[in-house]
Coordinates of C-alpha atoms in Angstrom, one line a residue:
Chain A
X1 CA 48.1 -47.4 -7.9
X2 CA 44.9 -46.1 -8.0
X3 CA 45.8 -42.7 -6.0
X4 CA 48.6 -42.6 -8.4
X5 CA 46.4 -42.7 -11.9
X6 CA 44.4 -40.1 -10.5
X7 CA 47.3 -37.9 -9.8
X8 CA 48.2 -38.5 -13.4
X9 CA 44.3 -37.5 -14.8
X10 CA 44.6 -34.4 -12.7
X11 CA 47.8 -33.5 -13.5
X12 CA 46.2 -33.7 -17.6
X13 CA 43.2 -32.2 -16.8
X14 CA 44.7 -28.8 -15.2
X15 CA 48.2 -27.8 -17.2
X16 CA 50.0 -24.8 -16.3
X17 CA 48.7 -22.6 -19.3
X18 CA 45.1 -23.6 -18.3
X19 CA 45.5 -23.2 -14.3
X20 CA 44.2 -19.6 -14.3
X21 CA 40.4 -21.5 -14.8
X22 CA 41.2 -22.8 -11.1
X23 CA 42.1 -19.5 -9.9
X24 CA 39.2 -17.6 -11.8
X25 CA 36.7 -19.7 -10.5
X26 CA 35.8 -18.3 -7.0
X27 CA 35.6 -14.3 -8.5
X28 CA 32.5 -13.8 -10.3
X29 CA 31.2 -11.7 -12.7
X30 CA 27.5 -11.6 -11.7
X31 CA 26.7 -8.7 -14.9
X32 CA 27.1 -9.5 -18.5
X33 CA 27.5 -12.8 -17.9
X34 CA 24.8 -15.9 -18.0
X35 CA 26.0 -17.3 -14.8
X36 CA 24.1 -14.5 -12.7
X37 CA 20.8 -15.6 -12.7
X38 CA 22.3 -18.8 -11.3
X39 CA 24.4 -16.8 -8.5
X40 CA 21.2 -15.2 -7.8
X41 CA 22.4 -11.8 -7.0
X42 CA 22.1 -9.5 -3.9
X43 CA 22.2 -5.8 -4.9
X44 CA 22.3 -4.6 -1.2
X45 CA 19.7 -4.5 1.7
X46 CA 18.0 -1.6 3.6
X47 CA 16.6 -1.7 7.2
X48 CA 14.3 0.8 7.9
X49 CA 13.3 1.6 11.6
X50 CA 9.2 2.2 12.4
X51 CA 9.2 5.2 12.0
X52 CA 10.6 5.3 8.5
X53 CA 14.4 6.4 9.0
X54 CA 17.2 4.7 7.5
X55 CA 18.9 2.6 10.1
X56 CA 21.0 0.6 7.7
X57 CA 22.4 0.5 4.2
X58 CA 24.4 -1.7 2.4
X59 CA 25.8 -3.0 -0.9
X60 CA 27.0 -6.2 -1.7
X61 CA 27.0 -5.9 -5.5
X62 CA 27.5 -3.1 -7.7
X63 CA 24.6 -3.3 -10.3
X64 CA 21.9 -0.6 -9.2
X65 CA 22.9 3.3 -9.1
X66 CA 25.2 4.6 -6.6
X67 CA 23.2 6.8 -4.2
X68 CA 24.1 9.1 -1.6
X69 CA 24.0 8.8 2.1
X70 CA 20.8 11.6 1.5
X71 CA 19.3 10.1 -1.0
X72 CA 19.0 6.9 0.7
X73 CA 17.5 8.7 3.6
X74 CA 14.6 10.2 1.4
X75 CA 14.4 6.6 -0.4
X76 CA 13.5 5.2 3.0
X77 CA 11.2 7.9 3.9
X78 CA 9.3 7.7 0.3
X79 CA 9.0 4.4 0.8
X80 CA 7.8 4.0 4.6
X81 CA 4.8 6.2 3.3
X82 CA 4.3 4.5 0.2
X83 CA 4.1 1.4 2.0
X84 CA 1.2 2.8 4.1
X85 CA -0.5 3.7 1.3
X86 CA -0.3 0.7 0.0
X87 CA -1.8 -1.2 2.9
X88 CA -4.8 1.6 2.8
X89 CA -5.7 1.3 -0.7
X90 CA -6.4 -2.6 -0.3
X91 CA -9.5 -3.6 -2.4
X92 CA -12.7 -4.6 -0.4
X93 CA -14.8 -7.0 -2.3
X94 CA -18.7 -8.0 -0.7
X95 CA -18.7 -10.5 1.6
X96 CA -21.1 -12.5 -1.1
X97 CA -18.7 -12.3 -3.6
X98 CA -15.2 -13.7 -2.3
X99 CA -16.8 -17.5 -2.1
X100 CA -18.0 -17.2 -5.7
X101 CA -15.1 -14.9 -6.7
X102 CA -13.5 -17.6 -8.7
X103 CA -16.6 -19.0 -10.8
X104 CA -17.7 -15.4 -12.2
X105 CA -20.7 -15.6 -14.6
X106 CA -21.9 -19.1 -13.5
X107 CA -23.3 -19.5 -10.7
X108 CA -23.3 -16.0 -8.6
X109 CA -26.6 -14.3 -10.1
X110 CA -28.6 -11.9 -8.9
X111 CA -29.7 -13.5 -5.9
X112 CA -26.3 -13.2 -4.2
X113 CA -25.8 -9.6 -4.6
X114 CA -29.6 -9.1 -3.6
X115 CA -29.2 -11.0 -0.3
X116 CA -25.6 -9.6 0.5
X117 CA -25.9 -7.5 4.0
X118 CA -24.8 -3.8 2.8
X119 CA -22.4 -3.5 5.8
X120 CA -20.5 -6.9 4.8
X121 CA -17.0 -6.5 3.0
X122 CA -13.6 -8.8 3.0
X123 CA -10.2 -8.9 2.1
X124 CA -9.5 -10.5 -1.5
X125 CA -7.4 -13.5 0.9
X126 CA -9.4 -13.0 3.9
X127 CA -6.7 -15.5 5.2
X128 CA -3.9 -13.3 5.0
X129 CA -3.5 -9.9 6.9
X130 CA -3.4 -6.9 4.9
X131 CA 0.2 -5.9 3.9
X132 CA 1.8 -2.9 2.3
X133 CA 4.2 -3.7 -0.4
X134 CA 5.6 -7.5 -0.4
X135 CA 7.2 -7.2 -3.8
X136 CA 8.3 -4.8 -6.1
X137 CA 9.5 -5.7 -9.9
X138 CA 11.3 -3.4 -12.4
X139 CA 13.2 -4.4 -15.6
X140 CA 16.5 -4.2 -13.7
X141 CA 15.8 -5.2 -10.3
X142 CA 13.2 -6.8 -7.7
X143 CA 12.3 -4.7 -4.1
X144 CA 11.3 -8.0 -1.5
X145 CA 10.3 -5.8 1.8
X146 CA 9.8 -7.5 4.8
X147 CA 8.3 -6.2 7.7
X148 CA 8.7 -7.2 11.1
X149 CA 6.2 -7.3 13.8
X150 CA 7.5 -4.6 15.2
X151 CA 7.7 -2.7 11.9
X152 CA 11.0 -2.3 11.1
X153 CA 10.9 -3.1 7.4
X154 CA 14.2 -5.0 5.5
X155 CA 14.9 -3.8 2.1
X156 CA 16.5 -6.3 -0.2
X157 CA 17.2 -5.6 -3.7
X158 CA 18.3 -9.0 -5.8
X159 CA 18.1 -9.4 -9.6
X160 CA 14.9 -10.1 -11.0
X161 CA 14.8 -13.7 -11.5
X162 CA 16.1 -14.8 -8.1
X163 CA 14.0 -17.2 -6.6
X164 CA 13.8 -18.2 -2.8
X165 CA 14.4 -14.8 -1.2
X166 CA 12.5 -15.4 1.6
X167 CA 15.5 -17.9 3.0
X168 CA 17.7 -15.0 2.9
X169 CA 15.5 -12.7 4.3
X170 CA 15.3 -15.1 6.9
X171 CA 19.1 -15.6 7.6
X172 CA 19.4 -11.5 7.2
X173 CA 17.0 -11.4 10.0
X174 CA 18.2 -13.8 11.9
X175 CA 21.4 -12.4 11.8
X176 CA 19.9 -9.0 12.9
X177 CA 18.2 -10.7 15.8
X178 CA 21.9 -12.5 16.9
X179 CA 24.4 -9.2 16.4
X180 CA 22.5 -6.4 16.3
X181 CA 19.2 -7.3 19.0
X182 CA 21.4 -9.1 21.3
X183 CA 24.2 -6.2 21.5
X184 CA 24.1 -4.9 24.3
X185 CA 25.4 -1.3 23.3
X186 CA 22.9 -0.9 20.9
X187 CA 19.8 1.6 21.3
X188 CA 16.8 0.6 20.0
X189 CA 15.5 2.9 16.4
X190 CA 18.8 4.3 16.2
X191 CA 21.4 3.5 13.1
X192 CA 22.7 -0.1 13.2
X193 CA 26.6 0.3 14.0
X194 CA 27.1 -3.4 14.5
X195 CA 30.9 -5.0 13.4
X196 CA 29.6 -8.5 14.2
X197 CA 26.5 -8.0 12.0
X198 CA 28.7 -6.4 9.1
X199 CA 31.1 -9.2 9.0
X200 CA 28.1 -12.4 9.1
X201 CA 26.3 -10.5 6.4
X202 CA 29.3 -10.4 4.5
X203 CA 30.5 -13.9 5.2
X204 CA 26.8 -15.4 4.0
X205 CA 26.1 -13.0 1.6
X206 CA 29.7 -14.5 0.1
X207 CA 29.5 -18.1 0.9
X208 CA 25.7 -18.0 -0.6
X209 CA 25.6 -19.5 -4.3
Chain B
X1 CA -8.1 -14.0 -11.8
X2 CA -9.8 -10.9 -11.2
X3 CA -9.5 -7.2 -11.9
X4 CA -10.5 -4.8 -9.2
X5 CA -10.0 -1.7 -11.0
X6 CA -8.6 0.6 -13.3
X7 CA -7.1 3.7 -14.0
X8 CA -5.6 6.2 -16.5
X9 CA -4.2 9.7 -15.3
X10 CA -2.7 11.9 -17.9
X11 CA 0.8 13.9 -18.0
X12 CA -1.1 16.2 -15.6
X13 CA -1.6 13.9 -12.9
X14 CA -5.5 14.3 -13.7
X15 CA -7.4 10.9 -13.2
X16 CA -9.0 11.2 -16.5
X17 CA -10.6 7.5 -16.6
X18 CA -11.5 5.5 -13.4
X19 CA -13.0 1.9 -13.6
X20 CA -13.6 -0.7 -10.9
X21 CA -15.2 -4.0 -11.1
X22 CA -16.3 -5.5 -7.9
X23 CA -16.9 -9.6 -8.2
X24 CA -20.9 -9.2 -7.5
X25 CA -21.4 -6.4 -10.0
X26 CA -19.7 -9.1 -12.7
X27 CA -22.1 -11.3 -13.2
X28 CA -25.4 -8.9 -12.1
X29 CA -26.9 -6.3 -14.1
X30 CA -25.7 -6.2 -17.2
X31 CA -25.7 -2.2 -17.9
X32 CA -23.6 -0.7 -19.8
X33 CA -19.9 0.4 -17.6
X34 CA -19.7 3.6 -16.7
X35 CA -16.8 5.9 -15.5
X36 CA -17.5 9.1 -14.4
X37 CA -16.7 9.4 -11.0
X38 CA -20.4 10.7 -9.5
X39 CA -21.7 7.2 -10.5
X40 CA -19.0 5.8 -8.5
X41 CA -19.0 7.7 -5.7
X42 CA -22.6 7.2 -5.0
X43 CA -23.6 4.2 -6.8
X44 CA -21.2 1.7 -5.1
X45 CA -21.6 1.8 -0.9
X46 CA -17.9 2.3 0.7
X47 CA -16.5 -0.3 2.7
X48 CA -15.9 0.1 6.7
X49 CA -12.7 0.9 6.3
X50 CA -13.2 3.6 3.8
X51 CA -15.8 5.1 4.5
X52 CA -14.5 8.4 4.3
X53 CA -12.3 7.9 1.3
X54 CA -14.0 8.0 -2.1
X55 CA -13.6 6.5 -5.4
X56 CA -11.8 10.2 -6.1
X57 CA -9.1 10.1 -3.3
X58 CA -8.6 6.5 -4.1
X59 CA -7.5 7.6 -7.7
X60 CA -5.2 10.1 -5.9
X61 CA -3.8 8.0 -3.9
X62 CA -3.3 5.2 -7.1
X63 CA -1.3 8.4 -8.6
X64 CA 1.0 9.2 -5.4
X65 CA 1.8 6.1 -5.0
X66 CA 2.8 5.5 -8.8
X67 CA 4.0 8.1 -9.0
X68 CA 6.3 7.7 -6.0
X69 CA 7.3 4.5 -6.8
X70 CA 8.5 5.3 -10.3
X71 CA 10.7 7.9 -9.2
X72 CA 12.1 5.7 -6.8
X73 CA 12.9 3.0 -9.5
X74 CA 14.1 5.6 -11.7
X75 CA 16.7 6.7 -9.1
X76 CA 18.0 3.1 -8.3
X77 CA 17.5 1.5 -11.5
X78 CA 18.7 4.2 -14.0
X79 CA 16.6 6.7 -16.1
X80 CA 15.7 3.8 -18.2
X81 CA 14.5 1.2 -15.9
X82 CA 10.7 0.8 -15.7
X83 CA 8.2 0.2 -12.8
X84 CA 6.8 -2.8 -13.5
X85 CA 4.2 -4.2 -10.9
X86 CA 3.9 -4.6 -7.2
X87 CA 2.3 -7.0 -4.8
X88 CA 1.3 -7.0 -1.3
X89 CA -0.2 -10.0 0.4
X90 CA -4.4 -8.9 -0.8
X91 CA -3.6 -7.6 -4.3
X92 CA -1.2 -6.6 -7.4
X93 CA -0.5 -3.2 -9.2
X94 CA 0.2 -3.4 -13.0
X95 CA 1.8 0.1 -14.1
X96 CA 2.2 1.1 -17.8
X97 CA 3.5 4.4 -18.7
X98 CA 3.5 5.4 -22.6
X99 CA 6.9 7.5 -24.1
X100 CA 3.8 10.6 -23.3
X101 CA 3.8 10.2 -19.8
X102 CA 0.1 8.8 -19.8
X103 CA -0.1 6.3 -17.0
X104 CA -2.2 3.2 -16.9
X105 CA -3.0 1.3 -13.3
X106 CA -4.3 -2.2 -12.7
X107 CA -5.3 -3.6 -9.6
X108 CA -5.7 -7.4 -10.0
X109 CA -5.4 -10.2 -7.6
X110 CA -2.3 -11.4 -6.3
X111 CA -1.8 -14.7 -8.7
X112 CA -2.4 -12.4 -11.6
X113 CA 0.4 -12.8 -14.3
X114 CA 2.3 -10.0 -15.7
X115 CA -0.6 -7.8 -17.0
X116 CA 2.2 -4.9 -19.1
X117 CA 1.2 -6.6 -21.9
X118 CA -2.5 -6.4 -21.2
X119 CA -2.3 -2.5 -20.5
X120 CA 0.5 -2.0 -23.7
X121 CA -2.5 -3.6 -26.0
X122 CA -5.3 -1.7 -24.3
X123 CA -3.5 1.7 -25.4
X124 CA -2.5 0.4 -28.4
X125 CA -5.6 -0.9 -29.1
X126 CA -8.4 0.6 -27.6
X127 CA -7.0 4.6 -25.9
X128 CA -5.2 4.8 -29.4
X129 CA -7.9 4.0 -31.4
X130 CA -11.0 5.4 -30.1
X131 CA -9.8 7.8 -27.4
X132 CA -7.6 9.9 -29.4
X133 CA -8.8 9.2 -32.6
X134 CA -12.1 9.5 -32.4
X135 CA -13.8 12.9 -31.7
X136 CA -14.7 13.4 -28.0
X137 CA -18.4 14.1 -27.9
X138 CA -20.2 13.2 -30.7
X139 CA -21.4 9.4 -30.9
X140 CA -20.7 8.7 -34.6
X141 CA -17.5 6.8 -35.2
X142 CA -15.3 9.1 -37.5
X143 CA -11.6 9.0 -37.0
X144 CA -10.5 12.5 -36.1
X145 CA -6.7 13.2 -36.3
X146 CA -7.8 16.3 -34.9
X147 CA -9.4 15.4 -32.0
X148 CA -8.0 16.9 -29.0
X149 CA -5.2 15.8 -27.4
X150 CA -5.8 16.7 -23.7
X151 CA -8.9 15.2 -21.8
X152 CA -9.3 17.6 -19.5
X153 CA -11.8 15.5 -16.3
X154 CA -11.8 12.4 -18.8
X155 CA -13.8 14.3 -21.6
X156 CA -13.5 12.3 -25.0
X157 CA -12.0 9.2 -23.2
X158 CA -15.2 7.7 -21.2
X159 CA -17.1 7.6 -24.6
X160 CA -19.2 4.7 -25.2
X161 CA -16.5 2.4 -27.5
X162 CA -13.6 2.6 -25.2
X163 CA -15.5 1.4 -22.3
X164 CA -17.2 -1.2 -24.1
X165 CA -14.3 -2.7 -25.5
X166 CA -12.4 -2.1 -22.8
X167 CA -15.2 -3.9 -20.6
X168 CA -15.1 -6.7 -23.4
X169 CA -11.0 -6.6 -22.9
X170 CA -11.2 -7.2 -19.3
X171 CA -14.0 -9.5 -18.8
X172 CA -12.5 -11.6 -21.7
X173 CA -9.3 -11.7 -19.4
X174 CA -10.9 -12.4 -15.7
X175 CA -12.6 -15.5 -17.8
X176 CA -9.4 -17.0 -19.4
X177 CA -8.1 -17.4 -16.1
X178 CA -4.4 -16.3 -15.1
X179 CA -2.5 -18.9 -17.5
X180 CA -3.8 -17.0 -20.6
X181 CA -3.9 -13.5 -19.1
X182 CA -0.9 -12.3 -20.9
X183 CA -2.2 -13.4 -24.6
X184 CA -5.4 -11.8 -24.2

């Protein structure tokens, strides 16, 4: 009986005229619409070998200009250097000043500059390593670069207000260390020809929400 | 939050303002700010890592890599997308460029909010107002509409009331803390 009512409310809820809302649900329309910043869009992701050639481009949503196979080549390259310029032009603050960096005016007076050795700098987060470019907004898109140990750098280009892109920077590495690291055929630097890696990124990359 | 420094090149690529504040220096002497870039080079002792580099090449490489990057966007984004800010894991770049192709540069911390707002109001408010109307060498505040419209090696723009509003803009804005930083 009860199975029975419920085929009845579903049967009311979902008539024939209004069945294509079932069917239209799975495509989306991640543009124009105000769904998208809650699909949290993937434009497409880059991998860039260490010595700043393009080992692997790909879309997974039209949004950002189409670009040639050349032009992406010269976007990685731009970008390899501009990362390393980045990382060199790091501000160095005194030594002295980091600890009373956040209390400016109050208590750091003369005396702490004074007795600051010349030779001592730091990092503005000495806890942190220095880094090239982390992230990089626009009005129309966000650039998160990670960069490996080994310093091959992954691209990914989201909309702006996507949140939590290190998770699937992590599962795109992840999937780079399982398909395209533990293939046997491939060489090391050279472009990323990997089926298996193609069709995981896809199937996450389409099962994400 | 706190500003490291900041910088203005013209449609020329020319540096033609260059300004850094260094957390010691803040709450030190209090001497009027200055911008040329011999003060700079010699007043302020290089770190170890750049010891080679000074306060000059730094501004180069500020433009390159501005420059660089807004191309970049330009191609991916569309002709009308804007560069907006960067961050690595020690600092932030704020990027403004007016419809004149003059460029203004920010390097805050990394918690810094979004600062366009900041540099729209310090063209708006203090470049626009006594950079380019105000004649470039004499002290006297008369608004010139005929004052020059190049700077040619920041002449006219590191006169005494744009830096000192400009320090007063800044300072205002490390003190407020990050919360604020865009109303400022």
């Amino acid at each position: 009986m009860y199975v029975a009512g419920k085929k009845q409310t579903q049967k009311f809820l979902f008539p024939h005229h209004l069945s294509f809302i079932l069917h239209a649900r799975p495509l989306r329309f991640p543009f124009d619409s105000p769904v998208s910043t809650a699909i949290r869009v993937v434009y497409s992701l880059i991998i860039i070998n260490k010595a700043g050639g393009l080992i692997y481009q790909r879309e997974f949503h039209a949004g950002l200009q189409q670009l040639s196979t050349n032009d992406f080549l010269v976007l990685a390259g731009t970008f390899h250097g501009v990362h390393a310029i980045t990382h060199s032009l790091t501000p160095q603050i005194p030594a002295s000043a980091a600890s009373t960096a956040p209390s400016i005016g109050t208590t750091a007076g003369t005396s702490t500059s004074t007795t600051a050795p010349s030779g001592a700098w730091t990092l503005p987060n000495p806890s942190l390593p220095k880094t090239g470019i982390e992230v990089l907004e626009t009005d129309r898109f966000r650039l998160t670069c990670f960069q490996t140990l080994t310093g091959t750098k992954f691209l990914l280009f989201t909309d702006p207000p996507t949140a939590n892109i290190d998770v699937i920077m992590r599962k795109v590495y992840e999937l780079y260390a399982d398909y395209v690291m533990k293939n046997p055929f491939y060489q090391l630097e050279m472009p990323v020809r990997c089926e298996a890696f193609d069709r995981h990124l896809a199937t996450w990359m389409r099962g994400r929400t | 939050m706190t500003v490291y420094s900041f910088y203005i090149f013209d449609r020329h690529a020319d540096c033609i303002y260059q300004r850094r504040w260094l957390p010691s220096s803040l709450s030190g002497k209090p001497s009027r700010p200055t911008s040329d870039t011999q003060t700079l080079s010699h007043g302020e002792l290089p770190g170890p890592g750049r010891s080679k580099r000074s306060a000059d090449d730094d501004a180069k490489l500020v433009f390159g890599t501005v420059f660089s990057l807004r191309n970049m966007v330009r191609k991916l984004g569309g002709e009308d997308d804007n560069f907006i800010c960067y961050r690595t894991s020690q600092y932030k770049l704020h990027y403004f460029e007016t419809p004149t192709n003059i460029k203004f540069v920010m390097l805050t911390d990394t918690k810094a909010p979004s600062m366009r707002i900041a540099l729209q109001q310090i063209y708006v408010n203090l470049y626009v107002e006594y950079v380019i109307l105000t004649p470039s060498t004499s002290r006297q505040v008369v608004k010139n509409p005929l004052s020059p419209v190049e700077h040619p090696g920041g002449v006219g723009v590191n006169n005494e009331l744009f830096e000192e509003s400009l320090e007063l803009f800044v300072v205002c804005m490390m003190m407020s803390g990050p919360a604020s930083g865009e109303t400022v």
